[in-house]
Structure formats: C-alpha cells, structure tokens
Coordinates of C-alpha atoms and ligand atoms in Angstrom, one line a residue:
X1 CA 230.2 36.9 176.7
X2 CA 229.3 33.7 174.8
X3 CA 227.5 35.0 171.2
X4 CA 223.6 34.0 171.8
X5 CA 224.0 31.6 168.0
X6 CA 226.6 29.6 169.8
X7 CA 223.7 28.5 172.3
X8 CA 221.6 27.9 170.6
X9 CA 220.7 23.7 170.0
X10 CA 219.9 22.0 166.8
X11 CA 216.4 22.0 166.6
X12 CA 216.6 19.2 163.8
X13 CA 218.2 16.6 166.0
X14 CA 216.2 13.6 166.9
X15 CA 214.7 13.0 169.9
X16 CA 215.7 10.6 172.1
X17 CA 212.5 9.6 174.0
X18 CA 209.2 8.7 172.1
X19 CA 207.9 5.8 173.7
X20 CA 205.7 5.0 176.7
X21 CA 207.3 4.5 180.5
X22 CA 205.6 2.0 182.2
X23 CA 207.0 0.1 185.1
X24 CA 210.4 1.6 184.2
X25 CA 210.2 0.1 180.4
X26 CA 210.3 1.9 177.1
X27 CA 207.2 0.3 175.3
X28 CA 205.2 1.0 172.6
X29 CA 201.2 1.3 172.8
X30 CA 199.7 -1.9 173.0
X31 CA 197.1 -0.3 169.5
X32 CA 200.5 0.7 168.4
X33 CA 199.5 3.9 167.8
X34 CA 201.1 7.1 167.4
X35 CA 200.4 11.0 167.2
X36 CA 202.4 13.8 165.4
X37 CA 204.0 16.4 167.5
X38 CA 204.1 19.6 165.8
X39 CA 206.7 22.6 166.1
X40 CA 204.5 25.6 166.8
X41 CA 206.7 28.0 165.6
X42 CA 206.2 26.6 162.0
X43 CA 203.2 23.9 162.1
X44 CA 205.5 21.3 160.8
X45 CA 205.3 17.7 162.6
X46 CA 208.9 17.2 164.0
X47 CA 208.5 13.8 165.7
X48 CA 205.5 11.1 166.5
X49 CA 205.0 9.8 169.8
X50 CA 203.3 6.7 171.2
X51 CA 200.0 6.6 172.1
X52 CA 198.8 5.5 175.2
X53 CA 195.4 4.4 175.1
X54 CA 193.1 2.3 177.8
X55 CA 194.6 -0.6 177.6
X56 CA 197.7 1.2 178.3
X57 CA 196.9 3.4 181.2
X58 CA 195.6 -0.1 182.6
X59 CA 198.6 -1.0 182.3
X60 CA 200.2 1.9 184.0
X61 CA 198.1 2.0 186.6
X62 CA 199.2 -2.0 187.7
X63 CA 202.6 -0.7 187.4
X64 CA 202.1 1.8 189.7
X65 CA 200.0 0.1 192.2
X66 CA 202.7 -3.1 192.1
X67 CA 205.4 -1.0 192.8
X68 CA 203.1 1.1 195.3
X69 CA 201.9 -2.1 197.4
X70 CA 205.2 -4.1 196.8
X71 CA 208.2 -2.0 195.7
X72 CA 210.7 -0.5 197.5
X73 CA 209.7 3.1 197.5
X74 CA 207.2 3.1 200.2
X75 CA 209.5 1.3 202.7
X76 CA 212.6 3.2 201.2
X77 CA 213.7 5.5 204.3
X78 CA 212.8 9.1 203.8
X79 CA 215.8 10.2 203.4
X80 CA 216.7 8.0 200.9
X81 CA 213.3 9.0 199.1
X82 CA 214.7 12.6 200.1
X83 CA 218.1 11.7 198.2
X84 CA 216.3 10.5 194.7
X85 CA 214.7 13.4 194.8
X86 CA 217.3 15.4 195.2
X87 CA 219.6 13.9 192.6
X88 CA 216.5 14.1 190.2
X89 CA 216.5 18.3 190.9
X90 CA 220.4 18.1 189.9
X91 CA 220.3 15.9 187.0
X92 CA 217.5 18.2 185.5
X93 CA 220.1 20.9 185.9
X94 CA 222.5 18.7 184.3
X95 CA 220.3 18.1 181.2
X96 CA 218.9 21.8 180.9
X97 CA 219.9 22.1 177.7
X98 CA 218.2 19.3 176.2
X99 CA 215.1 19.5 177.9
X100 CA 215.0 23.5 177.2
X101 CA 215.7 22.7 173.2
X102 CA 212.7 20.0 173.3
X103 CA 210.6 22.3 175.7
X104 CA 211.1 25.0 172.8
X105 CA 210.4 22.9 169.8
X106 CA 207.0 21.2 171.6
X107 CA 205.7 24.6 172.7
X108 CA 207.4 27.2 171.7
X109 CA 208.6 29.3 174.2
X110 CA 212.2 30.8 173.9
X111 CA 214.6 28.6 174.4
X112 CA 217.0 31.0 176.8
X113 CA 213.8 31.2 178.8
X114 CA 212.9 27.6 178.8
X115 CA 216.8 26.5 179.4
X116 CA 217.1 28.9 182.2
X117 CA 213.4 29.3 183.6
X118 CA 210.9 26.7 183.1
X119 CA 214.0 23.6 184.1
X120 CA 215.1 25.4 187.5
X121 CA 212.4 25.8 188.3
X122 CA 211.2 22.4 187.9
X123 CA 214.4 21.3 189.0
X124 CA 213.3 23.4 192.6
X125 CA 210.3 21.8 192.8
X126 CA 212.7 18.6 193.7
X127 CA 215.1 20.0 195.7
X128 CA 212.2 22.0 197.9
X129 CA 209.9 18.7 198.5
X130 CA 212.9 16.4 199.2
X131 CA 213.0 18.7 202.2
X132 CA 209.6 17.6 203.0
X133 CA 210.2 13.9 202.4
X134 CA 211.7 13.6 206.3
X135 CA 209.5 15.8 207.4
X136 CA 205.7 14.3 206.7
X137 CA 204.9 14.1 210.7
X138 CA 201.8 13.2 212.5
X139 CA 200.6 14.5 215.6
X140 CA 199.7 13.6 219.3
X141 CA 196.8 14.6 220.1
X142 CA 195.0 14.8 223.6
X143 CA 191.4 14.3 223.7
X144 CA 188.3 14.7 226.5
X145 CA 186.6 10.9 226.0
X146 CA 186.5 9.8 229.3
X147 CA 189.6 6.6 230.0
X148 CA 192.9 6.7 229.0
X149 CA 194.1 7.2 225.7
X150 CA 197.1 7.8 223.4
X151 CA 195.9 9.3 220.0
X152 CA 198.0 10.4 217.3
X153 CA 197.9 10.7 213.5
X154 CA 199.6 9.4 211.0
X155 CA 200.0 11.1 207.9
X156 CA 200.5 8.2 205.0
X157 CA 200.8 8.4 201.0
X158 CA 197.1 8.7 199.1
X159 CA 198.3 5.4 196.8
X160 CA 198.5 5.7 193.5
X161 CA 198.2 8.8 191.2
X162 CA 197.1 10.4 188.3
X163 CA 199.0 13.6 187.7
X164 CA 197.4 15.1 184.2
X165 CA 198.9 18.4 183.2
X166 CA 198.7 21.1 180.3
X167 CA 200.5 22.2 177.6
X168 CA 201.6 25.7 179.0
X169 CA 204.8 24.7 181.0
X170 CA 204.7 21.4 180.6
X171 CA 207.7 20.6 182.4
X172 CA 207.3 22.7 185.5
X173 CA 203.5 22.1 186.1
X174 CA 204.8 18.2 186.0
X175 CA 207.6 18.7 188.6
X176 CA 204.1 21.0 190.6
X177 CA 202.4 17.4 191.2
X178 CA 205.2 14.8 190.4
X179 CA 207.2 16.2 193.0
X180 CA 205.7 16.3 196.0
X181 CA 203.3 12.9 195.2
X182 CA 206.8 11.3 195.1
X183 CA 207.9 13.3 198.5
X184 CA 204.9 12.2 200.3
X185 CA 205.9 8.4 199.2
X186 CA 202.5 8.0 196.6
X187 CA 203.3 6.3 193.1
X188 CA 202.6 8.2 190.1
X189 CA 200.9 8.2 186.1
X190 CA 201.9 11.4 184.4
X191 CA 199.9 12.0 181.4
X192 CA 201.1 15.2 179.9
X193 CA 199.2 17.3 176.8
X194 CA 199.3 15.7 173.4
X195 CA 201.1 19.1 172.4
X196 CA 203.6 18.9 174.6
X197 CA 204.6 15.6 175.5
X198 CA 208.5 15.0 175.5
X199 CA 209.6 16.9 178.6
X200 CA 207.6 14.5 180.7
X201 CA 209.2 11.6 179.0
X202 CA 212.8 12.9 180.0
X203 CA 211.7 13.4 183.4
X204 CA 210.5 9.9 183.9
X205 CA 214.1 8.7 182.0
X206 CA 216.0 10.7 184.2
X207 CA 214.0 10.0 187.3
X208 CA 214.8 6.2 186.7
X209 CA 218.8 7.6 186.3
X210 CA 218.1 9.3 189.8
X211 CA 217.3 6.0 192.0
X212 CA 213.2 6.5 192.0
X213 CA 212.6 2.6 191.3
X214 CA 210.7 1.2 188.1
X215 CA 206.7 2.1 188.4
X216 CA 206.7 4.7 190.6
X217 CA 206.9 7.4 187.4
X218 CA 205.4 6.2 184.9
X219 CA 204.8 8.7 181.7
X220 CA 201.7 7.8 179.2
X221 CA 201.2 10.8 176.2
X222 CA 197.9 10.7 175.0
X223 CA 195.2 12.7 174.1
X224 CA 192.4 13.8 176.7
X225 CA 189.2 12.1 175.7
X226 CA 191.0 9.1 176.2
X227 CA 193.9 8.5 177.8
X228 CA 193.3 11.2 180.3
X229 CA 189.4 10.1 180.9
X230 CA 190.5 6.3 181.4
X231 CA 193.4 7.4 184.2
X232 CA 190.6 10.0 185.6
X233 CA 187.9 6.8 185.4
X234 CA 190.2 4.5 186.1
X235 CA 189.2 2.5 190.0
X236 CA 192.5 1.5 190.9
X237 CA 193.4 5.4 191.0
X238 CA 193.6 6.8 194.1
X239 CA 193.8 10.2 193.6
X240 CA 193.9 12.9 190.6
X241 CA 195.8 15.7 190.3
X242 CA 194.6 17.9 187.3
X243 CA 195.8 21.7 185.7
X244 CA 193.7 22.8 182.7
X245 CA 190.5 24.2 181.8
X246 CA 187.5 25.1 184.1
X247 CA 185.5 22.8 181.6
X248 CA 187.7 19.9 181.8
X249 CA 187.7 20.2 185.3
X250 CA 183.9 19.6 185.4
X251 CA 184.7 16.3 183.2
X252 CA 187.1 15.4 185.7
X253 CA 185.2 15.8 188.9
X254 CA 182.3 13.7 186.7
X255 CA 184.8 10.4 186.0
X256 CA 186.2 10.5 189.5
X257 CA 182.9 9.4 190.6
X258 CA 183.2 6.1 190.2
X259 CA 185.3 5.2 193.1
X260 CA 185.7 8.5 194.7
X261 CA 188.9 9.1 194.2
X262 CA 190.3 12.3 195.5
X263 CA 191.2 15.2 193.0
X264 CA 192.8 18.3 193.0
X265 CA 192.1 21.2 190.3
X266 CA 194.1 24.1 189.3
X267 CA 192.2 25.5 186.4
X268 CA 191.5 28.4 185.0
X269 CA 191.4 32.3 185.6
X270 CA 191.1 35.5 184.9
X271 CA 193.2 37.7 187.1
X272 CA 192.4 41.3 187.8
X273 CA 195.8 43.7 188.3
X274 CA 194.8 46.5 189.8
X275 CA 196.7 50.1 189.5
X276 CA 196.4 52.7 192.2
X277 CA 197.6 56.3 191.1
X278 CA 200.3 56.7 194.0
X279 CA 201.9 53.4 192.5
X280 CA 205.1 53.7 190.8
X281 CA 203.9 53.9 188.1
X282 CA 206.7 52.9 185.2
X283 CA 207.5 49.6 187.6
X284 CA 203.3 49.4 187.3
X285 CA 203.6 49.4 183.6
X286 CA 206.5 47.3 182.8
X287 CA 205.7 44.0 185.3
X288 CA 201.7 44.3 184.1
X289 CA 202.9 44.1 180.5
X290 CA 205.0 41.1 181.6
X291 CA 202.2 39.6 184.0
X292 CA 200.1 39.1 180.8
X293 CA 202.3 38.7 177.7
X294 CA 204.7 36.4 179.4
X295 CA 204.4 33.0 178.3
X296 CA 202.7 34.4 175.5
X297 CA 199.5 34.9 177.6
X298 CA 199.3 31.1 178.0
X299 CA 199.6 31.3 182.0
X300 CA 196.7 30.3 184.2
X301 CA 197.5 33.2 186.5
X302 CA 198.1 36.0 184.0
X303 CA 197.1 39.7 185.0
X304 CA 194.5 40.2 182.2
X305 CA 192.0 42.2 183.4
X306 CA 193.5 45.8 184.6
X307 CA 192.2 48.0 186.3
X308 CA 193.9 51.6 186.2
X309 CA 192.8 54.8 188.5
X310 CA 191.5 57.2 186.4
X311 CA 194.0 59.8 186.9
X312 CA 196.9 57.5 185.6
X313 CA 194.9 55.3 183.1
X314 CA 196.0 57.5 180.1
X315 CA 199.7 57.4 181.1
X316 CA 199.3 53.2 182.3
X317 CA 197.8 52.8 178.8
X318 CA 199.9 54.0 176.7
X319 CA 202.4 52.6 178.5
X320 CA 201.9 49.3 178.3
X321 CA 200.6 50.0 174.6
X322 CA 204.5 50.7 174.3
X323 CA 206.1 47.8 176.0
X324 CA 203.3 45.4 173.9
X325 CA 204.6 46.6 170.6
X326 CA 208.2 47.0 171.4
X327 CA 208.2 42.6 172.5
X328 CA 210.1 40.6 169.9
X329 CA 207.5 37.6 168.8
X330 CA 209.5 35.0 167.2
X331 CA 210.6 31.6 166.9
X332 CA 211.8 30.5 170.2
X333 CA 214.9 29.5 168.6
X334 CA 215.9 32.4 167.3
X335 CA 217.6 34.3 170.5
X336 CA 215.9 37.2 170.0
X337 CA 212.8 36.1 170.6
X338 CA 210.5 37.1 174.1
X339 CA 207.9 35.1 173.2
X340 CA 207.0 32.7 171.2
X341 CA 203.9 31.4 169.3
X342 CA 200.5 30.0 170.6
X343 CA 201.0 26.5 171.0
X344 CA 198.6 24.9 168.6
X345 CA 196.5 25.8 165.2
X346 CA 193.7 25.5 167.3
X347 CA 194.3 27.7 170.3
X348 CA 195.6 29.7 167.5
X349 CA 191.7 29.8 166.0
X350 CA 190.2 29.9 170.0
X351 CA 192.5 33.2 170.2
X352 CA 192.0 34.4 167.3
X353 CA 187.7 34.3 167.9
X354 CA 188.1 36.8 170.9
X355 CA 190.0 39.1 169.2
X356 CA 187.5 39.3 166.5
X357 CA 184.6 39.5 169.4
X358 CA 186.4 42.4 171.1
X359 CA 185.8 44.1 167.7
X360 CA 182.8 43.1 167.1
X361 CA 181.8 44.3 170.9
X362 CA 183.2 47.4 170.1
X363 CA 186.6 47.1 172.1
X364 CA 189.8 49.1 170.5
X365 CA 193.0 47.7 170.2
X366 CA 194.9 50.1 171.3
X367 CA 198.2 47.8 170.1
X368 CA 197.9 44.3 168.1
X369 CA 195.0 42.8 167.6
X370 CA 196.0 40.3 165.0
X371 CA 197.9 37.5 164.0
X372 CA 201.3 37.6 162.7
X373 CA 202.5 36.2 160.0
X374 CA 201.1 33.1 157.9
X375 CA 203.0 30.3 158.9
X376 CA 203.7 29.2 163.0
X377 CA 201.0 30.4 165.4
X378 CA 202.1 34.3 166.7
X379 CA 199.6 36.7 167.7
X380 CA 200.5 40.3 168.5
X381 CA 200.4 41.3 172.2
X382 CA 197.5 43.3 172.6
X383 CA 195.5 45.5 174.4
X384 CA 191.9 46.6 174.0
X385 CA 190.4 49.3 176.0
X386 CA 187.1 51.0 176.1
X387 CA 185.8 47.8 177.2
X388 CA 182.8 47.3 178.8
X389 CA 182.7 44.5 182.4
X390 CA 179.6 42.5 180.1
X391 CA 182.2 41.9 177.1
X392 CA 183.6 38.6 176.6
X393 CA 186.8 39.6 176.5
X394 CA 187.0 40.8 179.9
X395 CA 184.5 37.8 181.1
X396 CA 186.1 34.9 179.5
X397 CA 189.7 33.2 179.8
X398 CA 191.4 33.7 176.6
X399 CA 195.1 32.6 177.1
X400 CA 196.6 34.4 174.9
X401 CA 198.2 37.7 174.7
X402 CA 195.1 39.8 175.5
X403 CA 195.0 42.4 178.1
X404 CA 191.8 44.2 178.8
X405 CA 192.3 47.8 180.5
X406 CA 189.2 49.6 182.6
X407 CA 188.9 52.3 184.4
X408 CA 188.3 53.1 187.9
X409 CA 187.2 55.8 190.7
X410 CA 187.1 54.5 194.3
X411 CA 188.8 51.8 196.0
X412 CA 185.6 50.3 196.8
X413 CA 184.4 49.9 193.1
X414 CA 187.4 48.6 191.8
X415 CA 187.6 45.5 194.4
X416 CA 183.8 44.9 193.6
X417 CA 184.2 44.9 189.8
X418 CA 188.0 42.4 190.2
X419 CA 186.3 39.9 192.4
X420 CA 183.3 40.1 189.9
X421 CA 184.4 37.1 187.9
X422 CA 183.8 33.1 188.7
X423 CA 187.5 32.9 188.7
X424 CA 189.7 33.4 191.8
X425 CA 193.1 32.1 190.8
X426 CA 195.3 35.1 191.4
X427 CA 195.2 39.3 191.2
X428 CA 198.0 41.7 191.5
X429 CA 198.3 45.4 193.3
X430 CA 200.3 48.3 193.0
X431 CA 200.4 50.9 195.1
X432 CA 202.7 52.6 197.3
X433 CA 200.6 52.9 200.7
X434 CA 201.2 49.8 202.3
X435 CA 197.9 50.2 204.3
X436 CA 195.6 49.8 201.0
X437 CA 197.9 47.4 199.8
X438 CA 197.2 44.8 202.6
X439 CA 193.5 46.1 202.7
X440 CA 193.2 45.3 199.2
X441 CA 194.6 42.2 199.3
X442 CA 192.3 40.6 202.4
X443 CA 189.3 41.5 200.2
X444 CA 190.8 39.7 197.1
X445 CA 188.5 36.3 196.4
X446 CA 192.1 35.1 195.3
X447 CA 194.5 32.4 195.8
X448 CA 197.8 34.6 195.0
X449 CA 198.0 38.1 195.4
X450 CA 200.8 40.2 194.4
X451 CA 201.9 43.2 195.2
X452 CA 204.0 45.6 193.5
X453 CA 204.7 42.5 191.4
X454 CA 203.5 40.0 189.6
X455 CA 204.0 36.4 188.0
X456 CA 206.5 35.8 191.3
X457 CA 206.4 31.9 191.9
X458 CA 208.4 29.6 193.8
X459 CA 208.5 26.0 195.1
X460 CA 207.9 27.3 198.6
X461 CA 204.3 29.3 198.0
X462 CA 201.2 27.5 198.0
X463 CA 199.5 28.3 194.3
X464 CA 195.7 27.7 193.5
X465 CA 192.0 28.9 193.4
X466 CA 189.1 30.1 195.0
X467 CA 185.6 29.5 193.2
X468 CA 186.1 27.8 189.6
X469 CA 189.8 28.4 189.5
X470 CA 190.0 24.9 191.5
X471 CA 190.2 22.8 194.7
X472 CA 193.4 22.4 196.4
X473 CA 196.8 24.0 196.2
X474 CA 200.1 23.3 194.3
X475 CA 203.2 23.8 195.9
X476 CA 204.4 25.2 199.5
X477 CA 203.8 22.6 202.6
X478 CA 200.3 22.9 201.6
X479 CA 200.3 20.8 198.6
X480 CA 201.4 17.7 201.3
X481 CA 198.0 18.1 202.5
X482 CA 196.7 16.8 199.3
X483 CA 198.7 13.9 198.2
X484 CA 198.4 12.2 202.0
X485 CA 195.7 10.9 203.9
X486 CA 195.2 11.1 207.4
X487 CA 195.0 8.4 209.9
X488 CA 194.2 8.5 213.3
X489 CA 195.3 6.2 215.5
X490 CA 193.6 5.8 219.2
X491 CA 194.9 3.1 221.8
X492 CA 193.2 2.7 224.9
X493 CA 196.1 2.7 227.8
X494 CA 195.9 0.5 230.9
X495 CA 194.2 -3.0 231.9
Ligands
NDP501 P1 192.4 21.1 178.7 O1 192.0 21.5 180.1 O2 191.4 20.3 177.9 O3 193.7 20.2 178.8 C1 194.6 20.1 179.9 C2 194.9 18.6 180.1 O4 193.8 17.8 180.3 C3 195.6 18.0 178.9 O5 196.6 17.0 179.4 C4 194.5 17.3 178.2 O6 194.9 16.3 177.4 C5 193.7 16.7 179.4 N1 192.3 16.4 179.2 C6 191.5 16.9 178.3 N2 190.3 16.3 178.4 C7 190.4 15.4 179.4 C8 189.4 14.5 180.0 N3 188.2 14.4 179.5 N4 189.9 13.7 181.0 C9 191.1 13.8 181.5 N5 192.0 14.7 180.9 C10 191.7 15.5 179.9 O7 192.9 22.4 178.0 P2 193.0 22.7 176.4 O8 194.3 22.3 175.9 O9 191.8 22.2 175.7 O10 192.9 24.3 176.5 C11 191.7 25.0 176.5 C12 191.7 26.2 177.4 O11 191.9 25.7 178.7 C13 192.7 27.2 177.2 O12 192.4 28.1 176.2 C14 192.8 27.8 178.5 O13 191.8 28.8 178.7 C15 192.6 26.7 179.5 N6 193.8 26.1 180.0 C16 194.2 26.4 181.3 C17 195.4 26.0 181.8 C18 195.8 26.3 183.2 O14 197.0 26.4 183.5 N7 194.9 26.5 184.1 C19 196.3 25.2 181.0 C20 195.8 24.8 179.7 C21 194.6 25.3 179.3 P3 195.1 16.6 175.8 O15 195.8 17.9 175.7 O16 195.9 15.5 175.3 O17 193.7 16.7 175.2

C-alpha cells in the first residue's frame, strides 16, 4: 500500500483557474474586481478570484442564450450531447486529484474523501444523465374531443439557466443541476458560493475539453447579494435552479418574479433519524454518528434530530457519544483527518451561537460542545441531550456538527414529534421489523427516507423536499421533469 503522505498534493501550488467563463473565454470582471478565497483549515487567503458582477452575469446570460438560440448544442444529436457528457464524467475522473486538492483547500473537507467521494460522484452525475440525453421522449396521446386528432407531446429544453449552488459540496451539487440541464439540451450560468468557487471553474474548463461548445457552461463566482440576485432577476433567464438556505430561497422565489421564470429549490432541513429498540443497534449507532458528523454537519440532509426508544436511548447515547469523540478533526490535508473545518469564520460564529443557546436552554453536551483550536474553523462533534422539542437547537438548522438526541415511547409519538418541523428534506429508520419500517416510512413528510441507513445517495434517486425543504427534485429521471417544458402538439387529421 501506497504511504497516505505520498498522496497527498501540494496544497501551496497555484491554481490554475481564477477567471470568469463566459462564452467559452477566460475574462476578467468587467469592475475588475476580485475576492479572497480563504483556506478554512487556517483562515489564510490562498488565492483571489474574479468577480462577477451585473454587468457580467449580463453578459453571461447573452452567452448563454446565443449559444442556446444559435449554437450547435441544441441541434447537436442526442447522442452526441450523450457523448460530451460522457467524456466530461471521465475527464473528471481523469483530473480527481486536482479537483479533490482544490475541493480541500476551498472547503475543507479531507482530501481522500473529496478525491475519491465528492469527484465520482459528480463524475456519475454525467455518466447517469447522458443516459437520459437519448432518452427525453414525448408521448401520444388519445383524447375524447369529438373529430380526428393526433396529439402528442413534446418534451423540449426550459432555455437558458441559472444553476446557483452552495458551499457544502460544491462540486457535486454543481454536477446535481449542471448535468442534467445539459442532458435535457438547456444552456447553463453556474454561479457557485463565494467560498468555494474553484471546482466550478474546472468543471466549466474541462467541460469545454469534453466537446460541450463555448456558452453553454458558463461559470461566474460571485457573491449572493449580487451576482446571484442579478442571474435570479435577470429576464432573459429561463429557469433557476437553487440549493442553499430556506431564507435565501424566499429571496429567490421574490426576484424570479419579474418574468416568471421557473425555479427549483433544495434548501434546507432538519432531518429526524429515528431508533427503534429491535434495531441493530451498534449498525444504529455508528451510520447515525456518520449521518450527522459527515461533511462536518454541513449536509442539507443530515440526521440531526434523533430520536431513540427509551429502552435503548442510554446504550444509543453513549454510543454515539463514543464514535463523536473518537472522529479525528483536522486539516483536510493531513490524511488523518475525517472531517474537516466549518467552511467559513462566519458559519464558524453562526455555529458557534447554537451551541452556546443549547447551554443556555439548558441542553448537555454529552460530547463537544466547543470549538477547537484558535486558528482554522473546527468544532467538536457534539451531542446534546436532555433537550426539550421548543429548544432551538432541535427547531433550527444548524449545519454543523450538532446532533440532538430525544426520547421516545410509542410509535405513534415519535412519527408526530419527527414530522413536527417545517422541514421535510429527508429522515432515517432503523429497525429490524420490516413491517414498521415501511409503515414508518409512508407517514414520513419526507423527501428521502432511509432505512437501516443513512446519507445513501446516488445519481439514480430523486433527492428533495416537502414543505420548506424546497420545490422540485435533484437527480433520478425526475429531475428531467424540471429542466424541460412540455409541449403539446394537436393536429386535426382528415379534409
Ligand atoms: P445561502 O443560501 O445564502 O447560499 C447558497 C447560495 O446562494 C450561494 O451561492 C450564495 O452566494 C447564493 N445566494 C445568497 N444570496 C443570494 C441571493 N439573494 N440571490 C441569489 N443567490 C444568493 O447560504 P449561506 O452560505 O448563507 O449559509 C447559511 C445557512 O444556509 C447554513 O447555515 C445552512 O443552514 C443553510 N445552507 C443549506 C444548504 C443546503 O444544502 N440546503 C447549503 C448551504 C447552506 P454567496 O455564497 O456568494 O453569498
């Protein structure tokens, strides 16, 4: 076996992609301005990065509606489209180590698991849609009217979108909406998180290295408040795809007005894992510590609400108590490292806040509860029990590595108090009867439930929310639905 140091990059090279990509050119913002990107393992700036303002995400959205209205990729075959697409999935595979270092040093997640996690499965997200590519189909459909008709549908390409996207996995939430836009034949502006900008500039370089023409990815880093609000205002845009907060979401559903533009949401949650006491119960323990420290809590769909069976919650609690403390928190460079920092000083402080009112609520930690450390932004996996349903901590979304645990009777109350949240993004069960198991999961007000698991994703299962944990879904055939429109198309037969 290879020594883990000898994989490890150089986390002081440069990078090689800092500019905007519009209409397939490197260009700088037309202000000229930059912003500092900052390692969050140490605070310390590590490269600046163009950027885009309105004037630019004007100019991204022409690109993209040029080579939308007149470029090749529309009238491309789909299984050329299918191809690109394809090639794009291996030449992410091809570049995992790069992308993985720059993942690491924008957001801080171990390297080994960006390198070998977050880029397949971004790189799946290609090779699953170009699947669909050849395979967006209408339908013929017979209808009562009274003459002779031949109806069918067509399912065609929304137009141009706006695909904005968080700093969590930056890479892989990218390849959730880039992919399939591209698959269903719409053209796309990619504005990823002023955090974590760089992955998304070497998908659009290597998606131009794939085949996909100039201005159908087009990548424009910026901040929120205004790059993201001028692509979300914007009236050329057809369509918005957004992940991120439940708040922002509201902002975005507010600037889409203007032409009505279509939008999708994935936003937040705050998912309830649920522990029966016939459940295996060491398997119970180890994939619920991993369904909320994973990613360093920052994960939409993280299991951090638990709730245990009374006659196990002792055993579950300590447990997980144990697993918490034993995880290595570290720079995500160093290869011993399961995870890594919060991303930024400020989620840092946002975290920090809801430890401090668990304590002051009266919560106890029964593990962590505290930062770590003075310098990069690592906070102790932690759990706090003898929490009470009214405490903001087991109310609010923290996104950090914050479990809360609670205890429960009857089946009844515990589905009643886990849908008892205005979130409905995911929830997790584990049991070994199979009958509660599916019982439990139909009552769910869930997107994703998991059973006996938890954190399970893949290209080929449709992700998203009920209530305020969004509109739409990500991934799976599903996803098609909401980058096309449908047309239908009736033609009276005869004379
Ligand atoms: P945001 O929702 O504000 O950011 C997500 C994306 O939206 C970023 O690209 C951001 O750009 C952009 N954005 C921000 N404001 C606007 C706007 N007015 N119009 C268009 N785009 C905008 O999340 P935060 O980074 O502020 O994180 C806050 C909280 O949100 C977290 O603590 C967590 O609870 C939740 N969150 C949920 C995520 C999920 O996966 N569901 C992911 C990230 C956060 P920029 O970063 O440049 O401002």
């Amino acid at each position: 076996m290879t020594a883990p140091s000898i994989l490890i990059p150089d986390p002081a090279k440069a990078i090689s992609r800092t500019r905007l990509l519009i209409g397939g050119e490197w260009v700088d913002a037309a202000d000229g301005k930059e912003f500092d990107v900052y390692n969050p393992s140490t605070g310390d700036v590590f490269c600046q990065v163009s950027e885009a303002g309105p004037e630019d995400i004007d100019r991204a959205v022409r690109a993209a509606r040029e080579a939308f209205d007149n470029g090749p990729w529309r009238r491309m075959s789909p299984l050329d489209r299918s191809k690109a697409l394809w090639r794009l999935g291996d030449l992410l595979v091809a570049n995992a180590e790069e992308i993985g270092r720059v993942e690491t040093l924008d957001q801080g997640k171990p390297y080994l698991m960006a390198r070998d996690g977050d880029v397949p499965s971004a790189a799946n997200l290609f090779y699953y849609m170009s699947g669909w590519a050849t395979k967006i189909e209408g339908e013929v459909i017979p209808i009562s009217a009274p003459g002779d008709y031949h109806v069918y549908t067509r399912r065609e390409a929304v137009g141009v979108v706006g695909c904005i996207v968080p700093w969590n996995f930056p890479l892989v939430i990218a390849a959730w909406k880039v992919a399939p836009a591209l698959a269903a034949g719409n053209t796309v502006i990619l504005k990823p998180a002023e955090q974590t900008p760089l992955s998304a500039l070497m998908l659009g370089e290597l998606a131009l290295e794939a085949g996909i023409p100039p201005g159908v990815l087009n990548v424009v880093p910026g901040f929120g408040a205004r790059a993201g609000q001028a692509l979300t205002e914007h009236g050329d845009v057809d369509k918005v795809s957004f992940t991120g907060s439940t708040a922002t979401g509201r902002r975005i559903l507010d600037a889409a007005k203007g032409n009505l533009k279509k939008v999708s949401l994935e936003l937040g949650g705050k998912s309830a894992n649920i522990i029966l006491p016939d459940a295996d119960i060491d398997a119970a323990i180890q994939g619920s510590a991993a369904g909320i420290f994973f990613n360093a809590g920052q994960a939409c769909a993280a299991g951090s609400r638990l709730y245990v069976h009374e006659d196990v919650y002792d055993q579950v609690v300590e447990g997980i108590a144990a697993v918490a403390a034993g995880i290595k928190v570290g720079d995500g460079f160093d290869p011993t490292s399961e995870i890594g920092p919060l991303v930024s000083s400020q989620h840092l402080d946002r975290v920090s806040g809801y430890l401090q009112s668990g304590f002051d609520e009266g919560a106890r930690a029964v593990t962590g509860g505290a930062r770590i450390g003075d310098r990069g932004y690592f906070v102790a996996p932690t759990l706090f029990a003898d929490v009470t349903p009214t405490q903001k901590i087991v109310r609010e979304e923290i996104f950090g590595p914050v479990v809360v645990a609670l205890k429960f009777k009857e089946l009844d109350q515990v589905i009643a108090a886990a849908n008892d949240t205005r979130y409905g993004l995911a929830g997790g069960i584990w049991t070994r009867d199979v009958s509660k198991a599916h019982q439990l999961a139909a009552q769910f007000q869930s997107g994703t439930v998991w059973v006996n698991c938890y954190q399970v994703f893949d290209a080929a299962m449709p992700f998203g929310g009920y209530k305020e944990s969004g509109w739409g879904r990500e991934m799976g055939h599903e996803v098609l639905h909401d980058f096309t429109e449908v047309k239908t198309v009736c033609v009276k037969l005869g004379g």
